[in-house]
Short mmCIF file of C-alpha atoms and ligand atoms in Angstrom, two decimals:
data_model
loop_
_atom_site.label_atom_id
_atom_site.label_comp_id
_atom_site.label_asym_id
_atom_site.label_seq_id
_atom_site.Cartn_x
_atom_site.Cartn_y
_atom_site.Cartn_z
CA UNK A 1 -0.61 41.32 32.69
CA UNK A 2 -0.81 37.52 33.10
CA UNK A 3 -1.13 36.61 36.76
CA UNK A 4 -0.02 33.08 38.19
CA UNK A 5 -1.19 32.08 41.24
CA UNK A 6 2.28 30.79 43.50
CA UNK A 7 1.82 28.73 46.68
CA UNK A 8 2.40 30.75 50.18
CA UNK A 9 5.65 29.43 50.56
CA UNK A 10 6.41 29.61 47.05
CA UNK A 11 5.97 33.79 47.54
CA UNK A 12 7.63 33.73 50.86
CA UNK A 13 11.14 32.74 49.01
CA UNK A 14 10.41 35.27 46.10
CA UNK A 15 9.95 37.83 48.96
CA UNK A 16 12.39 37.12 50.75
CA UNK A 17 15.35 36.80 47.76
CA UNK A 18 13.89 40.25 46.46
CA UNK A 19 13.79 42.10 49.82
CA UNK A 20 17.69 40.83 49.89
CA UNK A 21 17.79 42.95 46.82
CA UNK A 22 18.46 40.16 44.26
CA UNK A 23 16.23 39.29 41.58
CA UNK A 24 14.16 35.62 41.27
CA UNK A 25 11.33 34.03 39.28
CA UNK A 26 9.36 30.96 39.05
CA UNK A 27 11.00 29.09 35.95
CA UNK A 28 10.18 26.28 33.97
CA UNK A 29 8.06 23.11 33.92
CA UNK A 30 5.68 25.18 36.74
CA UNK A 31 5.35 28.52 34.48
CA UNK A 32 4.14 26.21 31.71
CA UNK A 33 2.00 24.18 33.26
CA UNK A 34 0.25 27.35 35.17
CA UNK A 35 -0.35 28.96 31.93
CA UNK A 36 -1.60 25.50 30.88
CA UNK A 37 -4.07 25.40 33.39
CA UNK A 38 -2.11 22.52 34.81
CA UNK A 39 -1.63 21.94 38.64
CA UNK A 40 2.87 22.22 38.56
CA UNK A 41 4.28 18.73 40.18
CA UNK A 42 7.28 21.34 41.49
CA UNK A 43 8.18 24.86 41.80
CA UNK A 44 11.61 25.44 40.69
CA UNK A 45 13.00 28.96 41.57
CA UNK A 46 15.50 30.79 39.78
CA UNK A 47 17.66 33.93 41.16
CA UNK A 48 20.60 36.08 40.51
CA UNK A 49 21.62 35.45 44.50
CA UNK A 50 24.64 33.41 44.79
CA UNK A 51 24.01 29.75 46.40
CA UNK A 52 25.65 31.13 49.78
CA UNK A 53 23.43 33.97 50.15
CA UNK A 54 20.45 31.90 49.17
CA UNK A 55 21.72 29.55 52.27
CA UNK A 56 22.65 32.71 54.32
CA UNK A 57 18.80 33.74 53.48
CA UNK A 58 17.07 31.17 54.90
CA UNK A 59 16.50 28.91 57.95
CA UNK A 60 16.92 25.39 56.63
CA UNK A 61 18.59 24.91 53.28
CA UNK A 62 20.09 21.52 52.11
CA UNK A 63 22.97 21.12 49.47
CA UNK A 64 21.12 19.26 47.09
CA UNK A 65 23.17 20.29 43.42
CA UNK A 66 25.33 23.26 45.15
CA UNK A 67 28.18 22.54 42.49
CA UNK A 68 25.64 23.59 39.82
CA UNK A 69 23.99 26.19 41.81
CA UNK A 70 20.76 24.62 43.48
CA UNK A 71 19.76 25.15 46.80
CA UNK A 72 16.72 23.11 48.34
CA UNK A 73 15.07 25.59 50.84
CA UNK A 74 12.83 23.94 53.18
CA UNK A 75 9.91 25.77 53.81
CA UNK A 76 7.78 23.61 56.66
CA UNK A 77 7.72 19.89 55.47
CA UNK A 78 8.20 21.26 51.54
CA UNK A 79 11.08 21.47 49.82
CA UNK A 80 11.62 24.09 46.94
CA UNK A 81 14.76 24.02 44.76
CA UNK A 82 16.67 27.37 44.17
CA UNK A 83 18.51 27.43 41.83
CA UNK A 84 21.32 30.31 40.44
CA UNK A 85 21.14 32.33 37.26
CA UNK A 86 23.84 29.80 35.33
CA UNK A 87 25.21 28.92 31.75
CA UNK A 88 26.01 26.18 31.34
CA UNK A 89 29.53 24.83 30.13
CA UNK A 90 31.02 23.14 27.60
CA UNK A 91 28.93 19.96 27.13
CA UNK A 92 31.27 16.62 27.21
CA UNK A 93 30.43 14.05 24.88
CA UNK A 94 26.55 15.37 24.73
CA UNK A 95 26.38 14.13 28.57
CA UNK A 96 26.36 16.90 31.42
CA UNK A 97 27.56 20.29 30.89
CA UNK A 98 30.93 19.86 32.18
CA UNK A 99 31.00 23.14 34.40
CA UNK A 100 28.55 26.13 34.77
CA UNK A 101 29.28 29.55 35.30
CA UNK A 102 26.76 31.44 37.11
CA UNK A 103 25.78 34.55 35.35
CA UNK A 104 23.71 38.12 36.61
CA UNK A 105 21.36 37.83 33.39
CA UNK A 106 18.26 35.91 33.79
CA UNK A 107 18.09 36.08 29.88
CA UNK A 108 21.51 34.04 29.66
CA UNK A 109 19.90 31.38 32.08
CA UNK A 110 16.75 31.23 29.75
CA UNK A 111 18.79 30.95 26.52
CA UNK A 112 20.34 27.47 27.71
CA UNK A 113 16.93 25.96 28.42
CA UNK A 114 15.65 23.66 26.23
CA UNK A 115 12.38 24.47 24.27
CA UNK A 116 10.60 27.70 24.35
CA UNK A 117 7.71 26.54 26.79
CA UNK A 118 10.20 25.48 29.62
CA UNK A 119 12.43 29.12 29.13
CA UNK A 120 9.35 31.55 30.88
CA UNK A 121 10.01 32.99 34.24
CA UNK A 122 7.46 35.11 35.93
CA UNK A 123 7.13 36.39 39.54
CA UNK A 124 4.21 38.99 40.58
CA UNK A 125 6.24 41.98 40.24
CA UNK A 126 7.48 41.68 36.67
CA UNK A 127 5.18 39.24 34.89
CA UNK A 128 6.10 36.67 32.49
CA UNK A 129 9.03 36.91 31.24
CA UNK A 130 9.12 34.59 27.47
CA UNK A 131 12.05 36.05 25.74
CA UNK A 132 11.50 33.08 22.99
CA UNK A 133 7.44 32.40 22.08
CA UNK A 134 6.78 30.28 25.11
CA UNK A 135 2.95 31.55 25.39
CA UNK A 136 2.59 31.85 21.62
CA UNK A 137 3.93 28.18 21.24
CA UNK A 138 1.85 26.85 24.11
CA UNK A 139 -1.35 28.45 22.33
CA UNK A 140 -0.27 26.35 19.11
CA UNK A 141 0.94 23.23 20.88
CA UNK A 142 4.49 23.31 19.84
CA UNK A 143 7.31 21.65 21.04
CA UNK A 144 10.50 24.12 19.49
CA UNK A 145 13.94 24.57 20.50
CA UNK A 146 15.24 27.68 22.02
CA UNK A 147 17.56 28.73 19.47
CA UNK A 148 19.29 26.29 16.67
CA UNK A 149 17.74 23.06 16.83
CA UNK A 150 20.71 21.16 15.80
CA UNK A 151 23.23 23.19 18.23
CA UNK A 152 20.66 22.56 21.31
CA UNK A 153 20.74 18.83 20.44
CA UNK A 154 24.24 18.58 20.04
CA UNK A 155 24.55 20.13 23.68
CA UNK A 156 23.08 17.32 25.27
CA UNK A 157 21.53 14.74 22.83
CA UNK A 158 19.45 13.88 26.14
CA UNK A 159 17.00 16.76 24.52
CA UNK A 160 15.80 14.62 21.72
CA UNK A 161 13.83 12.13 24.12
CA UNK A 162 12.50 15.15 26.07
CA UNK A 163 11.60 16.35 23.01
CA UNK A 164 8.96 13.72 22.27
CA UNK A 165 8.38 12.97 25.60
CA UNK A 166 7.44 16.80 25.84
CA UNK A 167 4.77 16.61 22.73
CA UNK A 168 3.44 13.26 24.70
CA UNK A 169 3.01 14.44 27.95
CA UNK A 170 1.10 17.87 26.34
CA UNK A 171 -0.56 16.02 23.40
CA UNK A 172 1.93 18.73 21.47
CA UNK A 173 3.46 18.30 17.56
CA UNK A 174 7.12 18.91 17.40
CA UNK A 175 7.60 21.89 15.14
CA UNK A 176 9.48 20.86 11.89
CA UNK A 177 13.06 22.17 12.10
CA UNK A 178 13.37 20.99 15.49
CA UNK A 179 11.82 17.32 14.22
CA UNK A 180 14.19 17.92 11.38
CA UNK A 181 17.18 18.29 13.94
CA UNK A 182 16.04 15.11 16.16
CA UNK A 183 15.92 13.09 12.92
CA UNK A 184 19.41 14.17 12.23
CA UNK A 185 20.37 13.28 15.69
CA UNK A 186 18.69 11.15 17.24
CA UNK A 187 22.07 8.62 16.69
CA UNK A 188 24.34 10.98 19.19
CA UNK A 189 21.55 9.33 21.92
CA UNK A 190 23.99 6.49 22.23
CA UNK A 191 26.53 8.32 24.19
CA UNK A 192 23.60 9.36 26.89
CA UNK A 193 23.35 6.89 29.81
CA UNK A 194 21.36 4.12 30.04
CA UNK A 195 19.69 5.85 33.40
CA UNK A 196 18.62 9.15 31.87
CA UNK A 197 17.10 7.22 28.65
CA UNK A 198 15.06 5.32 30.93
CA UNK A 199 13.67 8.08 32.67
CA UNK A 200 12.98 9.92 29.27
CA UNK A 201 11.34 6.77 28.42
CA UNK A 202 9.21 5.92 31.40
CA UNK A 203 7.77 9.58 31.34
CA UNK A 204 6.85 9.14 27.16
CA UNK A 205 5.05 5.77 28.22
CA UNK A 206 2.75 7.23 31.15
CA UNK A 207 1.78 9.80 29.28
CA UNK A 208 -1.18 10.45 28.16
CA UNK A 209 -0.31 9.89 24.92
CA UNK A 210 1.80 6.92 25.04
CA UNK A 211 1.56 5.85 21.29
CA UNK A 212 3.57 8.74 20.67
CA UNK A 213 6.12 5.93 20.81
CA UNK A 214 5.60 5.93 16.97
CA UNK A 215 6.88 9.46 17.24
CA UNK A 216 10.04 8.13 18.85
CA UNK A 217 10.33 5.66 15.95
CA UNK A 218 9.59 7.56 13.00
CA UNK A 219 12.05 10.54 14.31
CA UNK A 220 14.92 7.36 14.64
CA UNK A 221 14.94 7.43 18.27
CA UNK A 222 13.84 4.07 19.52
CA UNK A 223 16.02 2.41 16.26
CA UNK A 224 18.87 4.13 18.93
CA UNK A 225 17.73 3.45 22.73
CA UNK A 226 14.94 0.95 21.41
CA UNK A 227 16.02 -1.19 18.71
CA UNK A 228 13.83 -4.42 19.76
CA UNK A 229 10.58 -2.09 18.81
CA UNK A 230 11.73 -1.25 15.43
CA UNK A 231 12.08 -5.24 14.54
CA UNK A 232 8.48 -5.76 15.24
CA UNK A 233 8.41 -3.58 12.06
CA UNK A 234 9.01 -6.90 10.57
CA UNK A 235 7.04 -8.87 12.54
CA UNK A 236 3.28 -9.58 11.69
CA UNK A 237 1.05 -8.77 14.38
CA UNK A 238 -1.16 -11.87 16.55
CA UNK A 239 -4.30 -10.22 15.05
CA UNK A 240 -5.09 -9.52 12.03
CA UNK A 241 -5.83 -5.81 12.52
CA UNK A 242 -2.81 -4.31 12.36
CA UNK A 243 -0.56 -4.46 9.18
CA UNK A 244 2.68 -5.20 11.76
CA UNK A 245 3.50 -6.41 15.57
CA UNK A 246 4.70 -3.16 16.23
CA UNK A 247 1.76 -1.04 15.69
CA UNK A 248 -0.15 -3.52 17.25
CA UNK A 249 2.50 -3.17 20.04
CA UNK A 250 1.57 0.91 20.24
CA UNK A 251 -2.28 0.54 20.14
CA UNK A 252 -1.49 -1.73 23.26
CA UNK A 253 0.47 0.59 25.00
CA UNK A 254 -2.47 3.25 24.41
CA UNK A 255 -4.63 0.84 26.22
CA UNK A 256 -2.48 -0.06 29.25
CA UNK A 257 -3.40 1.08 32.56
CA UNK A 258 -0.71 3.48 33.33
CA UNK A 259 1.70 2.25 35.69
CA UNK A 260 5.08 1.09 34.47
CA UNK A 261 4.90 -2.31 35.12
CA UNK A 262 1.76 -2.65 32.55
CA UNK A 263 2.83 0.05 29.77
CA UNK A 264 6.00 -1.37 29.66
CA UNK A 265 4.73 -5.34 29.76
CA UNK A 266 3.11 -3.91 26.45
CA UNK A 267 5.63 -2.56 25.41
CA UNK A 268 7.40 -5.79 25.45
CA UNK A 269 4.61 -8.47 24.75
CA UNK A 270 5.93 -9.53 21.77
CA UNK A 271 9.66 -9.87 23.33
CA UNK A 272 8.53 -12.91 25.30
CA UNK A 273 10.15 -12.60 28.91
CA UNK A 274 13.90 -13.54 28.36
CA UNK A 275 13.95 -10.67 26.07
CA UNK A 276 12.04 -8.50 28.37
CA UNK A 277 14.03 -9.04 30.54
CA UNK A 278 17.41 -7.90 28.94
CA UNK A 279 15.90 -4.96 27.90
CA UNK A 280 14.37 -3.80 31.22
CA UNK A 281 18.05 -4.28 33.01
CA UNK A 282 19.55 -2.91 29.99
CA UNK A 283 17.84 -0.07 30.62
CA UNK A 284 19.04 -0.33 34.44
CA UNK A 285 15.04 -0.25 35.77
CA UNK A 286 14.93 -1.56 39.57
CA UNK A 287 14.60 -5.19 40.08
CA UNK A 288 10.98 -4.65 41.61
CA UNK A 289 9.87 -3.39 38.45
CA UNK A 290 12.12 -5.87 35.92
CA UNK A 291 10.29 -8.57 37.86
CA UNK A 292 6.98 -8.22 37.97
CA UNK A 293 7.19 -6.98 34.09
CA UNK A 294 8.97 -10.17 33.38
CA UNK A 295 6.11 -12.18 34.91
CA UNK A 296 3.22 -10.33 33.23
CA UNK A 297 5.04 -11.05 30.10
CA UNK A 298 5.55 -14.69 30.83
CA UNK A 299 2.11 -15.30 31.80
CA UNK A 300 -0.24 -12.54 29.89
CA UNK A 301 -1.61 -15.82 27.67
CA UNK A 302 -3.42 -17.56 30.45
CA UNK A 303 -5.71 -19.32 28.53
CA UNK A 304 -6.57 -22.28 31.00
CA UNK A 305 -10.14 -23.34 31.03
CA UNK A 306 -12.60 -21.87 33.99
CA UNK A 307 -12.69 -24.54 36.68
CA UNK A 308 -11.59 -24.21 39.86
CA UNK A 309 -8.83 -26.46 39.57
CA UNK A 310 -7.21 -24.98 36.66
CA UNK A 311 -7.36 -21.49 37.95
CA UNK A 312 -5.36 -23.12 40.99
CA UNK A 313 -3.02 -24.48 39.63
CA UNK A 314 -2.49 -21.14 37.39
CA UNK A 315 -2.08 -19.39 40.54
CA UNK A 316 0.22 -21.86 41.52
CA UNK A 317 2.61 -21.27 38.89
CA UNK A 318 1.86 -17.28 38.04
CA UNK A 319 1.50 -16.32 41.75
CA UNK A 320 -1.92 -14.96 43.41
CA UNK A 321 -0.44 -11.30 43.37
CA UNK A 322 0.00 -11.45 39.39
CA UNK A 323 -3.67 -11.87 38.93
CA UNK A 324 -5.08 -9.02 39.31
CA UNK A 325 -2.82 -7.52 37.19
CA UNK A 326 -2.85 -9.85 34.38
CA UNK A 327 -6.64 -9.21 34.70
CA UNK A 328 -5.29 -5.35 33.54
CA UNK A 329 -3.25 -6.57 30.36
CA UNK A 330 -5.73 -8.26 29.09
CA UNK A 331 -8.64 -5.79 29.33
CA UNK A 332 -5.60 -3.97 26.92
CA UNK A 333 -5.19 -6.45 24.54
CA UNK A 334 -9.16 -7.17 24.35
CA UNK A 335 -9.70 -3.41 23.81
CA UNK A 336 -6.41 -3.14 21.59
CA UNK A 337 -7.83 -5.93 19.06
CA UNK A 338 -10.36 -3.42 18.59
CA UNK A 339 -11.83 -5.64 15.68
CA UNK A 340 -15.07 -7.79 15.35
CA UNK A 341 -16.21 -9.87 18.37
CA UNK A 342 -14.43 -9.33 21.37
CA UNK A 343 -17.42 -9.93 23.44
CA UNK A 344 -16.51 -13.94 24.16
CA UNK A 345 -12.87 -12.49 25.27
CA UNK A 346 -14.53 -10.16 27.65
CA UNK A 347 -17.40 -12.74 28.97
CA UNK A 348 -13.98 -15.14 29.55
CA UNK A 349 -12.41 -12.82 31.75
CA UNK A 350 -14.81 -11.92 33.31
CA UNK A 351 -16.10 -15.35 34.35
CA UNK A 352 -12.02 -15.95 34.97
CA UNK A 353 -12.43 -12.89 37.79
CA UNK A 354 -15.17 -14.43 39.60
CA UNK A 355 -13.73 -17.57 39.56
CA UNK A 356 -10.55 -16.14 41.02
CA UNK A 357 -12.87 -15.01 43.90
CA UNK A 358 -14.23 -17.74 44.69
CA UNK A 359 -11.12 -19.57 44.61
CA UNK A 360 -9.00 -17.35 46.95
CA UNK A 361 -11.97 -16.39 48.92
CA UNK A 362 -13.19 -19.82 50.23
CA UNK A 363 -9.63 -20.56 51.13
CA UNK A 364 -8.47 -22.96 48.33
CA UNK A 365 -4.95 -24.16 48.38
CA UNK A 366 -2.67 -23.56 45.48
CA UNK A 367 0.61 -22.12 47.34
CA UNK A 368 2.55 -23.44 50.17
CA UNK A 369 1.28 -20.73 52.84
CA UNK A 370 -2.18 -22.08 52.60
CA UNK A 371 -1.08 -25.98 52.78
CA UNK A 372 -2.09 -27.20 56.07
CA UNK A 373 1.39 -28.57 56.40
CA UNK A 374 4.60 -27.36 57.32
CA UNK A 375 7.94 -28.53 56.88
CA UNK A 376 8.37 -28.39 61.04
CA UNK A 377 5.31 -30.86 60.99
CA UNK A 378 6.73 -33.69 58.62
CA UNK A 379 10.55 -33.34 60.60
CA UNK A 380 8.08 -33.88 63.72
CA UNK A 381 6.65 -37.19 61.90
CA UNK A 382 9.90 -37.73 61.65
CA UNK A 383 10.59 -37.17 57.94
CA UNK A 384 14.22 -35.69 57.58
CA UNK A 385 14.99 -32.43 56.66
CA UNK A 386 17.08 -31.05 53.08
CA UNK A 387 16.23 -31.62 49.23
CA UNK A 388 14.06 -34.90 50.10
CA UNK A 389 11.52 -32.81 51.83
CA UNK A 390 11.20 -30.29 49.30
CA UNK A 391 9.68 -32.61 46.85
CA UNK A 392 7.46 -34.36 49.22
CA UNK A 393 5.83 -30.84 50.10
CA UNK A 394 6.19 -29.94 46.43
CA UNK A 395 4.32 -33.57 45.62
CA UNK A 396 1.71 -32.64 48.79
CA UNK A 397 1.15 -29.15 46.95
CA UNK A 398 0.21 -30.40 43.49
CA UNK A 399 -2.13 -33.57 45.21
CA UNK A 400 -3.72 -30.95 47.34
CA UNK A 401 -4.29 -28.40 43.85
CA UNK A 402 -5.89 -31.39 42.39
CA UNK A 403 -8.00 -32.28 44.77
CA UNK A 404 -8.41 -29.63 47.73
CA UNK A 405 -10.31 -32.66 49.89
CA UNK A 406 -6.55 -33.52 50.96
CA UNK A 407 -5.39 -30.48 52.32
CA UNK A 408 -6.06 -31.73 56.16
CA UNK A 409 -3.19 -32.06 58.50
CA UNK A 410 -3.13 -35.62 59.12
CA UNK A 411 -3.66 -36.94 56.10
CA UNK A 412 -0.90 -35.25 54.74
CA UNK A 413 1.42 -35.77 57.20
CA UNK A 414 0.15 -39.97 56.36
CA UNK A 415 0.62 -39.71 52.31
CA UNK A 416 4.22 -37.98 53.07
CA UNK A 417 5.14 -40.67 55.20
CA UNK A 418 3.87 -43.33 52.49
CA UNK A 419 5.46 -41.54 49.66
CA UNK A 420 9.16 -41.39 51.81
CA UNK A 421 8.79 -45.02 51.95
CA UNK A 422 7.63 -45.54 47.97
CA UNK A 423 11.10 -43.29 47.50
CA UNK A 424 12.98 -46.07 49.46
CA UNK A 425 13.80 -44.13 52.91
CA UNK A 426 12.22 -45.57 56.26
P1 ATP B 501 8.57 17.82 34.55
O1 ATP B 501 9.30 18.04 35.83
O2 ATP B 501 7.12 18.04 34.60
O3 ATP B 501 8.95 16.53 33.90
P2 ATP B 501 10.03 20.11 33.72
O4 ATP B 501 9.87 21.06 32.59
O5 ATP B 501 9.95 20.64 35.10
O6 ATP B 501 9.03 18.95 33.50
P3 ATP B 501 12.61 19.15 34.43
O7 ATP B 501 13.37 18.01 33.84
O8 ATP B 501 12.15 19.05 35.84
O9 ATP B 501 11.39 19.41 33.46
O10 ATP B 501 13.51 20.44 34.24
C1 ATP B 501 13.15 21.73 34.73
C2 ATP B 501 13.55 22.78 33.71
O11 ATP B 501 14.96 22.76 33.51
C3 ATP B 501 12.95 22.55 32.34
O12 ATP B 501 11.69 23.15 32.24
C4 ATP B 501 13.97 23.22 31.45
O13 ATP B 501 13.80 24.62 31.45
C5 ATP B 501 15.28 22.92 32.14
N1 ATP B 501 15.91 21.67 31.68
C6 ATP B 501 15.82 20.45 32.26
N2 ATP B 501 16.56 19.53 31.61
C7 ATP B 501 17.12 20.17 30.58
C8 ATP B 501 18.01 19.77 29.54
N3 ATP B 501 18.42 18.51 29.43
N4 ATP B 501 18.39 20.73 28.66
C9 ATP B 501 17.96 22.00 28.79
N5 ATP B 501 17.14 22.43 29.72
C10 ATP B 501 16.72 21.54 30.62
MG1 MG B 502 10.31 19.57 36.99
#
């Protein structure tokens, strides 16, 4: 018999909802990835116990989903979802089922799930239970529907992204009448909000396998939630390597660092950050996120030539925080280019990095915190506050980023008050 090994507290609720005399099971994404091998993000539980007797059963519960049956039970500082035996509803518009009915039959719960390797349950007393050819398709690396493919999909059209995302995250192939059915309906995507896309989406491009993108395209999904990638079909690509922009695009999403705001400045490189920026609120991400993406986009080109003076006033205009991270795209593009010499790319970034260093390091000035005056100092030399003041410590900025001799108090405060007068003002 195939033994999982559960957390403590993990057992304790199993224990505790059999001992009550109802039945309950590890289910899902942490049965597959313990037969994977895999250390499980969560631990979902499912039962036959009614949400008020799971509350009734325990300490501390909270009402996280009670409408569709989930419980969270605390257990110490952890919180484990519960979750009822359930079928779910009619489906409205391929969106959320629009009611569930609980049900006593852990099969029936099993049967709505989506592919066979997220429908095992298992808890020490009765094993694994795979009513579908979960094992047998995580032994062959198959992503297949529980059921028909095309009735599944038309359930929640959600399941087509997860689908991909799924065979991504795994390093998986979809098996072919399920592939078949995405193909078919991958269209029925645009009634699925904007929110749950992105999500689908953000998990498909941390993967380990984020080129799987091209899986996405060729099964019509990104022509649906992602139509900007399909033009760079028709786009040719900044290097000569590739035979289009867009499979440039997905060799330099494979080389990103993962973390969103890099996989998906790939993702977008091409876009230009206008464009990027459409998409990314389109796609309702946070505005930390849309931001910093935006930038990386704007500025992944810096192509100023190493002296100190240049880098400063780069930082000036991209911001000392983007550095670093611009330092990240561009060891992707370098390695995405894959082709010929790339050594003179890599020497120029590199000699870029130390030159960053020594820039930020001795205390150069290229932003307003590190000019050594403030806009209380000038009112004090008695320069007058509002829009005229601006652009004298705007002017004082770009003198002193030219030529860091004049960032000293007093002299600045002097060329301000010489510059007022030049403007006309005494
Ligand atoms: P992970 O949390 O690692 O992304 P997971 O398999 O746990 O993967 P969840 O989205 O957390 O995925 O869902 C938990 C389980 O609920 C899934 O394994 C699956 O059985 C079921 N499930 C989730 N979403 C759907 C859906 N849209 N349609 C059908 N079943 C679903
Ligand atoms: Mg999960």
């Amino acid at each position: 018999m195939m033994r999982i090994e559960i957390p403590k507290e993990v057992q304790i609720i199993l224990k505790t909802l059999s001992r009550a005399g109802c039945e309950a099971y590890i289910v899902g994404g942490c049965t597959r990835d313990s037969i994977l091998g895999r250390t499980p993000k969560d631990w979902d539980v499912t039962t036959s116990a009614m949400p008020e007797q799971v509350k009734a059963l325990f300490a501390r519960t909270i009402d996280t989903g009670i409408k569709h049956g989930t419980v969270t039970v605390m257990i110490g500082t952890e919180g484990y979802e519960v979750t009822t035996f359930r079928v779910d509803g009619e489906y409205e518009d391929g969106r959320h089922p629009r009611n569930v009915t609980f049900t006593r039959s852990l099969e029936e719960d099993l049967k709505r799930r989506d592919f066979t390797i997220n429908a095992m349950a298992y808890n020490p007393e009765t094993g694994l239970v795979d009513l579908f050819g979960g094992v047998e398709d995580l032994k062959a690396g198959m992503i297949r529907c529980v059921g028909d493919p095309h009735a599944r999909f038309s359930e929640d059209a959600l399941r087509v992204m997860r689908a991909v995302r799924f065979a991504a995250q795994l390093g998986f192939s979809i098996e072919e009448k399920t592939a078949q059915a995405v193909r078919d309906l991958a269209e029925t995507l645009n009634r699925i909000s904007a929110e749950r896309i992105r999500m689908e989406l953000e998990k498909l491009l941390l993967s380990p396998e984020p080129d799987r993108i091209e899986t996405a395209y060729d099964l019509g999904i990104t022509r649906v939630v992602l139509p900007e990638y399909d033009a760079l079909s028709d786009r040719e690509a900044k290097t000569g390597t590739y035979p289009c922009a867009r499979l440039h695009t997905a060799a330099l999403i494979r080389c990103a660092a993962p973390s969103r705001p890099q996989r998906f400045a790939a993702l977008l490189s091409y876009a230009g950050p206008e464009m990027a920026g459409k998409v990314m609120r389109r796609l309702k991400f946070d505005n930390t996120t849309r931001i910093l993406t935006e930038r990386l986009v704007r500025f992944q080109d810096f192509s100023f030539e190493n002296t100190p003076a240049a880098m400063r006033r780069f930082l000036y205009e991209a911001g000392e925080d983007l550095f670093p991270q611009l330092v990240r795209l561009r060891e992707a593009q370098i390695a995405a280019k894959a082709c010929g010499d790339s050594s003179a790319a890599w020497e120029d970034l590199k000699q870029k990095e130390m030159l960053f260093r020594e820039v930020t390091e001795s205390g150069q000035c290229f932003s307003f915190d590190r000019l050594q005056v403030k806009g209380d100092d000038l009112i004090a030399a008695g320069v007058r506050p509002g829009r005229e003041m601006g652009n004298l410590l705007h002017s004082l900025l770009e003198a002193v980023i030219d030529d860091p001799g004049l960032n000293q108090k007093e002299m600045l405060i002097r060329m301000a008050l010489e510059k007022q007068q030049q403007n006309g003002h005494t």
